[in-house]
Coordinates of C-alpha atoms in Angstrom, one line a residue:
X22 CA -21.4 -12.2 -26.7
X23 CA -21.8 -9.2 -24.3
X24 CA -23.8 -11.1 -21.6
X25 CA -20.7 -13.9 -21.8
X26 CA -18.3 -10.9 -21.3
X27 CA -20.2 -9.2 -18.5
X28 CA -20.5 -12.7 -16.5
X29 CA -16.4 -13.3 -16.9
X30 CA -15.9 -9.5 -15.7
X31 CA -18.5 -10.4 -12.7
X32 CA -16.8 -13.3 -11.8
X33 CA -13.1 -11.7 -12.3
X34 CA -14.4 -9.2 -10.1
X35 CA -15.6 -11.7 -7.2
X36 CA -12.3 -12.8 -7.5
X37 CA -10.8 -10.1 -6.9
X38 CA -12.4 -9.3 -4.0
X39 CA -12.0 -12.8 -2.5
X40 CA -8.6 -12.6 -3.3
X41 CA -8.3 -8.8 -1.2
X42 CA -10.2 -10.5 1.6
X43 CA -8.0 -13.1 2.6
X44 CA -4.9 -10.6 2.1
X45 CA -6.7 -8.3 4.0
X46 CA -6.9 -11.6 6.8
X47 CA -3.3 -12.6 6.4
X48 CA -2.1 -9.0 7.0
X49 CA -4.4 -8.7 10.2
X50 CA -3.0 -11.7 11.4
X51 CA 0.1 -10.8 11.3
X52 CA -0.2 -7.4 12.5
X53 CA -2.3 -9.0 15.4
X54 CA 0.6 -11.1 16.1
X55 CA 3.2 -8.5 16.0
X56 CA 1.5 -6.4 18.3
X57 CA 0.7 -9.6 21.0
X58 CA 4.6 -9.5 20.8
X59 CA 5.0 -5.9 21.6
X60 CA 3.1 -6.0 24.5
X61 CA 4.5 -9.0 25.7
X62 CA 8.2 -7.3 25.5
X63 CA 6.5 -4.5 26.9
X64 CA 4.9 -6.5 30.5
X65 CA 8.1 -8.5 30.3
X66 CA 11.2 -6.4 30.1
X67 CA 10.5 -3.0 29.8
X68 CA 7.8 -2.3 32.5
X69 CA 8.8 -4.6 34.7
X70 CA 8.7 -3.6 38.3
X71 CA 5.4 -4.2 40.2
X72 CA 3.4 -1.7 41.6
X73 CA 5.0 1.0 39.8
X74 CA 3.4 3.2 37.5
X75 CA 4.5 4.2 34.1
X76 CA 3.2 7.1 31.8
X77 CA 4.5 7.5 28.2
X78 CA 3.3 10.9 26.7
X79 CA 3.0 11.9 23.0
X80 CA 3.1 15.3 22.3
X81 CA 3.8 18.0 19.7
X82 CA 1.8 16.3 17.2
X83 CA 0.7 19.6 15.5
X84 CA 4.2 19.9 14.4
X85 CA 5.7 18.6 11.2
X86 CA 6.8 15.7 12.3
X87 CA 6.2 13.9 9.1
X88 CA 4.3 14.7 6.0
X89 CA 1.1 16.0 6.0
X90 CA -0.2 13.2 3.4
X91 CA -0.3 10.8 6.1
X92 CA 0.3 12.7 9.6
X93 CA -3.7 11.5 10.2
X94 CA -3.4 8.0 9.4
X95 CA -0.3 8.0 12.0
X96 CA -2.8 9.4 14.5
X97 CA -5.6 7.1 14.0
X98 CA -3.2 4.1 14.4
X99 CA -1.7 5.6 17.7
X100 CA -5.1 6.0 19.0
X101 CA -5.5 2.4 17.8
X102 CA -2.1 1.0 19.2
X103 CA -3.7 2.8 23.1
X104 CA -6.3 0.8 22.8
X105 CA -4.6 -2.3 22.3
X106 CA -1.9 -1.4 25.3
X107 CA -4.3 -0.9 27.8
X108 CA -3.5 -4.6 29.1
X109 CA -0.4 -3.8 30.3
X110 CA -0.3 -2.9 33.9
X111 CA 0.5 0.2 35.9
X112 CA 1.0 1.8 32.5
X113 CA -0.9 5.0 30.8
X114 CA -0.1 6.1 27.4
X115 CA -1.5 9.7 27.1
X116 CA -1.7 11.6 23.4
X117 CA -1.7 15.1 23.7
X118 CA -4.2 16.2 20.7
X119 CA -5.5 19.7 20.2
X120 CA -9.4 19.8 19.6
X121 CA -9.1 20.5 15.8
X122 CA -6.2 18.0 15.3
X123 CA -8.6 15.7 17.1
X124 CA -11.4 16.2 14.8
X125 CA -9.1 15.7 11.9
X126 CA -8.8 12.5 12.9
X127 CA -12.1 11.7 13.0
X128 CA -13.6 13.3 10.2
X129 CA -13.5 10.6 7.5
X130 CA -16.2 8.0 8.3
X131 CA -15.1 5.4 6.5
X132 CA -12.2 4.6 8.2
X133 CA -12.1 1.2 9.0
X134 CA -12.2 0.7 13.1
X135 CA -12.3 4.3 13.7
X136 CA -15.8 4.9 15.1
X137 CA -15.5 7.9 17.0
X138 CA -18.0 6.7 19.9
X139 CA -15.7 3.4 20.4
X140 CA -12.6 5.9 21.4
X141 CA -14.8 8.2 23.7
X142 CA -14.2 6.3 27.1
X143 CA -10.5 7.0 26.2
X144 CA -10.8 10.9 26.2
X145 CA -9.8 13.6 29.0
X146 CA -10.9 16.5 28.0
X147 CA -8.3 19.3 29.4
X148 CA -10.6 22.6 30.7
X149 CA -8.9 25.3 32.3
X150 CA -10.8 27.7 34.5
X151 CA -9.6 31.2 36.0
X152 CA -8.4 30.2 39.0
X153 CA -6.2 27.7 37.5
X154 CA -5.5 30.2 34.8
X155 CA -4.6 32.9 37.5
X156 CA -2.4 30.3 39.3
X157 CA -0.5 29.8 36.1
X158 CA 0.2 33.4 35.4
X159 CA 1.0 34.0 39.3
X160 CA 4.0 30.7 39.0
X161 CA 5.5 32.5 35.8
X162 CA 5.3 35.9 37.6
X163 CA 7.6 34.5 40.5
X164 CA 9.6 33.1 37.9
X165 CA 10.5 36.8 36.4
X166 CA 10.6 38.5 39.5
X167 CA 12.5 36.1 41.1
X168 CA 16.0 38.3 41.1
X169 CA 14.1 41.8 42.0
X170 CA 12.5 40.9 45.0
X171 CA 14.1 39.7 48.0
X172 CA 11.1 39.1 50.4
X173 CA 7.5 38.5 48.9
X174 CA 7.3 38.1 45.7
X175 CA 4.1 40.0 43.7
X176 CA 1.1 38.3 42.6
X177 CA -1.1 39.1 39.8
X178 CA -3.2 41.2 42.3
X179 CA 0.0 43.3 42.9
X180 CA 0.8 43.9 39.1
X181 CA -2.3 44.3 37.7
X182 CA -5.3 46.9 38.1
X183 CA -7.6 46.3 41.0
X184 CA -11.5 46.5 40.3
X185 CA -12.7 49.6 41.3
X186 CA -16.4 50.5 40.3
X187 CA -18.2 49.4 37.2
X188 CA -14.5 48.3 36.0
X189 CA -12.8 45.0 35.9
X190 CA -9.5 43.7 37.6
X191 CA -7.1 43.7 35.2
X192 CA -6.9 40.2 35.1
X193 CA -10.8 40.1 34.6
X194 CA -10.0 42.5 32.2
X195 CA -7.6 39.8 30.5
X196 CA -9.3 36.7 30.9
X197 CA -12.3 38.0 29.4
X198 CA -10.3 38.2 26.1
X199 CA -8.8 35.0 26.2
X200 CA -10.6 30.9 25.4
X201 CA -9.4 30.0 28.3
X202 CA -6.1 28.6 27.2
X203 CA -2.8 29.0 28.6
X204 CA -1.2 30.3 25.6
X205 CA -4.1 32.8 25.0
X206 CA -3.9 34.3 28.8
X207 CA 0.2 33.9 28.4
X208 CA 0.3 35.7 24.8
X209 CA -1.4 39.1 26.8
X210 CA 0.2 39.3 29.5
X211 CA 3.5 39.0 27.7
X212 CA 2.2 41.9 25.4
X213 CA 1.4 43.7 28.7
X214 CA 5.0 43.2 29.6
X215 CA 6.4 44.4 26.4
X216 CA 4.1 47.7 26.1
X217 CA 4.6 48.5 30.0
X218 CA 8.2 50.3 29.2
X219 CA 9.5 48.2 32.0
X220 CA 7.7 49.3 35.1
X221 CA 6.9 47.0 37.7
X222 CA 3.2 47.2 37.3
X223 CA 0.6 46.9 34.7
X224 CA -1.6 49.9 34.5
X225 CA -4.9 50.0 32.3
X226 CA -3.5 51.9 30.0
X227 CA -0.9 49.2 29.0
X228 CA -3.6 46.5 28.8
X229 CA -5.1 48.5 25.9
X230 CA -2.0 49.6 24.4
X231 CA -1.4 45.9 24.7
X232 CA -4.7 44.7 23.2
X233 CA -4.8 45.3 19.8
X234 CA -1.7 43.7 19.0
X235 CA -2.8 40.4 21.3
X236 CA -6.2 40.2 19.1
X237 CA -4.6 40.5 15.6
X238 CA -2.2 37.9 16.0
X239 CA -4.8 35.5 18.3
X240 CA -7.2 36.0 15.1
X241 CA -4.1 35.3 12.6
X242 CA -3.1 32.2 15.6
X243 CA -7.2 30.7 15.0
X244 CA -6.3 30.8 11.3
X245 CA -3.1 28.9 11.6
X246 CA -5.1 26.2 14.0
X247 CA -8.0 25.4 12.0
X248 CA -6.3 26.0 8.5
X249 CA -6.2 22.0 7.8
X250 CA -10.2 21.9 9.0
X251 CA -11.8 24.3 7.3
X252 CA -9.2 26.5 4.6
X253 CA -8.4 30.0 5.2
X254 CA -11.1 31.7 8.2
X255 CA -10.6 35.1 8.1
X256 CA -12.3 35.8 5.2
X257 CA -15.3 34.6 7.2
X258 CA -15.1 36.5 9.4
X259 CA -14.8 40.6 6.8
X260 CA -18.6 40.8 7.4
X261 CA -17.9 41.1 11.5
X262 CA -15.6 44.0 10.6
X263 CA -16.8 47.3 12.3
X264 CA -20.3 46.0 13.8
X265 CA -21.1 46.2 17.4
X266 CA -20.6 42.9 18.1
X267 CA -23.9 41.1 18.5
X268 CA -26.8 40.4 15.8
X269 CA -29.6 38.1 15.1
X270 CA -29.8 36.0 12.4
X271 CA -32.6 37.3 10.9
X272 CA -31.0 40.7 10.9
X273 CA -28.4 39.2 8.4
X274 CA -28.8 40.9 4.6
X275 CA -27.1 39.3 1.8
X276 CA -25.6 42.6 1.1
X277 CA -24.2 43.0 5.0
X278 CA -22.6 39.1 4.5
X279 CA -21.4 39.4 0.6
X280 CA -18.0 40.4 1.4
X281 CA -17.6 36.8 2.5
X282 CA -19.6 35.3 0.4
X283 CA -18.0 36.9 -3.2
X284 CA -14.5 36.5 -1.0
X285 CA -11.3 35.6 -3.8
X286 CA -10.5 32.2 -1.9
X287 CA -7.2 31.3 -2.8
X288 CA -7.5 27.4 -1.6
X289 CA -10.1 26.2 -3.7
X290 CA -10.7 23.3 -1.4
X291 CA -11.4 25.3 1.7
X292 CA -14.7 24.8 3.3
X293 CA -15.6 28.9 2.0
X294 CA -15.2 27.7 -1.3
X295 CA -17.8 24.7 -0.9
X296 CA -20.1 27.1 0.2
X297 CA -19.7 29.7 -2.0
X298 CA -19.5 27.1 -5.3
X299 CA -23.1 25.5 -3.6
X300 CA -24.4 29.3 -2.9
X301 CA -23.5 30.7 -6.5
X302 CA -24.8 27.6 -8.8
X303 CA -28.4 27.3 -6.3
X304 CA -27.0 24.6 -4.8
X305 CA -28.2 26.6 -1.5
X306 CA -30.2 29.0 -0.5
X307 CA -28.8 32.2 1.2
X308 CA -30.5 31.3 4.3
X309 CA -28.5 27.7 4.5
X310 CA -24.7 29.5 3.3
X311 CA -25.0 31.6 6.0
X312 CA -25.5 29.2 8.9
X313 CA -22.8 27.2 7.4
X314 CA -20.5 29.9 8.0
X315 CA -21.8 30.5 11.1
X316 CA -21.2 27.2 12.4
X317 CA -17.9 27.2 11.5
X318 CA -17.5 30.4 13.3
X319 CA -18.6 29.3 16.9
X320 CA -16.7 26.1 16.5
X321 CA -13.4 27.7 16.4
X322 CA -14.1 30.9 19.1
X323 CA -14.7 33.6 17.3
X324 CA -18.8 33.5 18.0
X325 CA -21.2 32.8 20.6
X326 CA -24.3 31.6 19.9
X327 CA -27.5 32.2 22.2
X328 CA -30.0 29.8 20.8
X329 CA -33.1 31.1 22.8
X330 CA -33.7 33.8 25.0
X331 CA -33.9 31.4 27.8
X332 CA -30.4 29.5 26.8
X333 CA -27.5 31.4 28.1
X334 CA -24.7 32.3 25.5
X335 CA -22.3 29.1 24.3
X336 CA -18.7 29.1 23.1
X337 CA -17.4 26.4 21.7
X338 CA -14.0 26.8 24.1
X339 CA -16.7 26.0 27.1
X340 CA -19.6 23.8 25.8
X341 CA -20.0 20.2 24.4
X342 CA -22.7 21.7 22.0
X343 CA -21.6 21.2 18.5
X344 CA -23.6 23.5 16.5
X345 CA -25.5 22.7 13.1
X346 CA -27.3 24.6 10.7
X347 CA -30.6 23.6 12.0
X348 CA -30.1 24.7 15.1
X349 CA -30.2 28.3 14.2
X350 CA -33.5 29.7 14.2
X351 CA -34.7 33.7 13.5
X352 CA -34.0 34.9 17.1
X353 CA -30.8 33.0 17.8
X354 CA -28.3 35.7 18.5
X355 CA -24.6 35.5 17.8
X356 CA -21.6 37.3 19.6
X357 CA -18.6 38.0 18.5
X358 CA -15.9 36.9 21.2
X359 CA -14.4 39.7 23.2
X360 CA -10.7 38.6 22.1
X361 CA -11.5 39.7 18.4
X362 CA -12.9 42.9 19.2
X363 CA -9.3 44.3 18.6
X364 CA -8.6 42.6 15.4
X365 CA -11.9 43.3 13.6
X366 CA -12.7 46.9 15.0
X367 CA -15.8 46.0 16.9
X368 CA -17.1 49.1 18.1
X369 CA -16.9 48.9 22.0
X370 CA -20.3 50.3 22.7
X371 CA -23.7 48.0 23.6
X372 CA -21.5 45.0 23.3
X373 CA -23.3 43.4 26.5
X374 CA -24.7 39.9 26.3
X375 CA -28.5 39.8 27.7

């Protein structure tokens, strides 16, 4: 009687699937048709004129533009719908994605059609460098000085500290503390603004009455970015408090790093609490917890990671390498990036990367 009743649930089953599949065809078909007749509106009657080119760009997606329980799936399909546009001429459809938004997207593997490799050829990676940067900061300077000069109007050189000695140009000084991001390098130099008690320059004195305030809320600003990755990071980061700033990973003790580990995470689905659940029950060894959370903390700035002594220092902000647990050996030595210095006390002294 059983074996009868297992064979009629195996074949309801089948059936079940079989009847999926050919739903699963009819829909396709019709979505394929659908979107043949987009594009053929598209080539037809909207971009029309020859040899003119047209660029539609998406941006703002990190806003809430529409609820979080399916802003991903909305991604993956415009990502999807590029793809299927590229036929139309003279035409570009750009999607402004931050990194971790783009990672989001791409996280779940079993996404049907969304192999990340497939979408690479489709990717500009945006990289900003200091002369860029400097040009940037130099554009929005004539913009405020605009009415208070009538002749030349002041570059960053003007405004800011020259080097002089062992010491930085101020905006050196600045760029140092920044991922190379416009709204990093724009965040201190408004600060710098705000603490100068409107003089016309910016003295060094300013930059660090300035800098404290720019690390706290850049630290609390990481947070807010990577919240929907990885759960609240800050708590990763209470065993970096007061340190100098550099270690190796074999000089980590499980009494330097148990502030993190024994953290109160108030998301229980954060990526902390994984690894604190696994570390607790002997899931994983100490060794393994900690490179978890040190991974984490190079992919989203706050640490550099010198692999070998013979490897320069990486951040994430300025390398492909996408760091694993297995890449960290005894020797590799970590850095904690000069923007957070502010925010989690580092002490100021033999902070130089060999």
């Amino acid at each position: 009687m059983s074996g009868k009743f297992s064979g009629e649930l195996e074949h309801l089953s089948l059936e079940k699937a079989d009847i999926a599949n050919k739903a699963q065809k009819v829909i396709s078909e019709l979505q394929a048709d659908a979107i043949y007749s987009v594009v053929d509106i598209l080539k037809d009657d909207i971009f029309k004129i020859k040899n003119k080119k047209y660029y539609i760009v998406i941006d703002d997606l990190d806003k809430d533009w529409v609820d979080v329980s399916i802003v991903y799936d909305l991604i993956r399909a415009l990502i999807v719908t590029i793809n299927e546009l590229k036929s139309i001429p003279g035409t570009k459809i750009i999607i402004a994605l931050r990194d971790n938004l783009y990672e989001k997207t791409f996280q779940f593997g079993d996404v049907r059609g969304m192999q990340r490799e497939k979408y690479r050829q489709l990717n500009l990676i945006l990289d900003w460098n200091h002369i860029y940067l400097k040009e940037l900061l130099n554009r929005r300077l004539a913009r405020l000085m605009k009415n208070q000069y009538s002749n030349n109007v002041p570059t960053i050189e003007d405004v800011m500290p020259k080097a002089t000695g062992n010491k930085l140009s101020g905006f050196d000084y600045l760029i140092k503390r920044t991922l190379l991001r416009p709204r990093d390098v724009i965040a201190f130099f408004n600060k710098c603004i705000d603490k100068s008690n409107g003089q016309s320059t910016i003295t060094r004195e300013t930059l660090s009455l300035a800098e404290p305030e720019y690390s706290r809320e850049r630290l609390e600003a990481i947070e807010d970015e990577w919240l929907e990755n990885f759960g609240s990071i800050l708590p990763m980061t209470f065993f970096l408090k007061g340190t100098i700033g550099y270690f190796r990973f074999r000089d980590i003790r499980e009494i330097d790093i148990e502030k993190t580990l024994l953290a109160n995470v108030l998301d229980k689905q954060s990526a902390l609490q994984k690894i604190q659940d696994d570390y607790i029950s002997g899931t994983i060894e100490f060794d393994l917890a900690v490179k978890q959370i040190l991974c984490i903390l190079y992919r989203v700035g706050i640490l550099g990671a010198k692999l070998s002594a013979s490897e320069t220092t990486l951040y994430a902000h300025s390398s492909t390498m996408n760091l694993e647990p297995a890449d960290i050996l005894d020797e590799t030595k970590f850095y904690v990036h000069l923007m957070f210095h502010a925010a989690l006390k580092i002490n100021p002294k033999a902070t130089t990367v060999d």
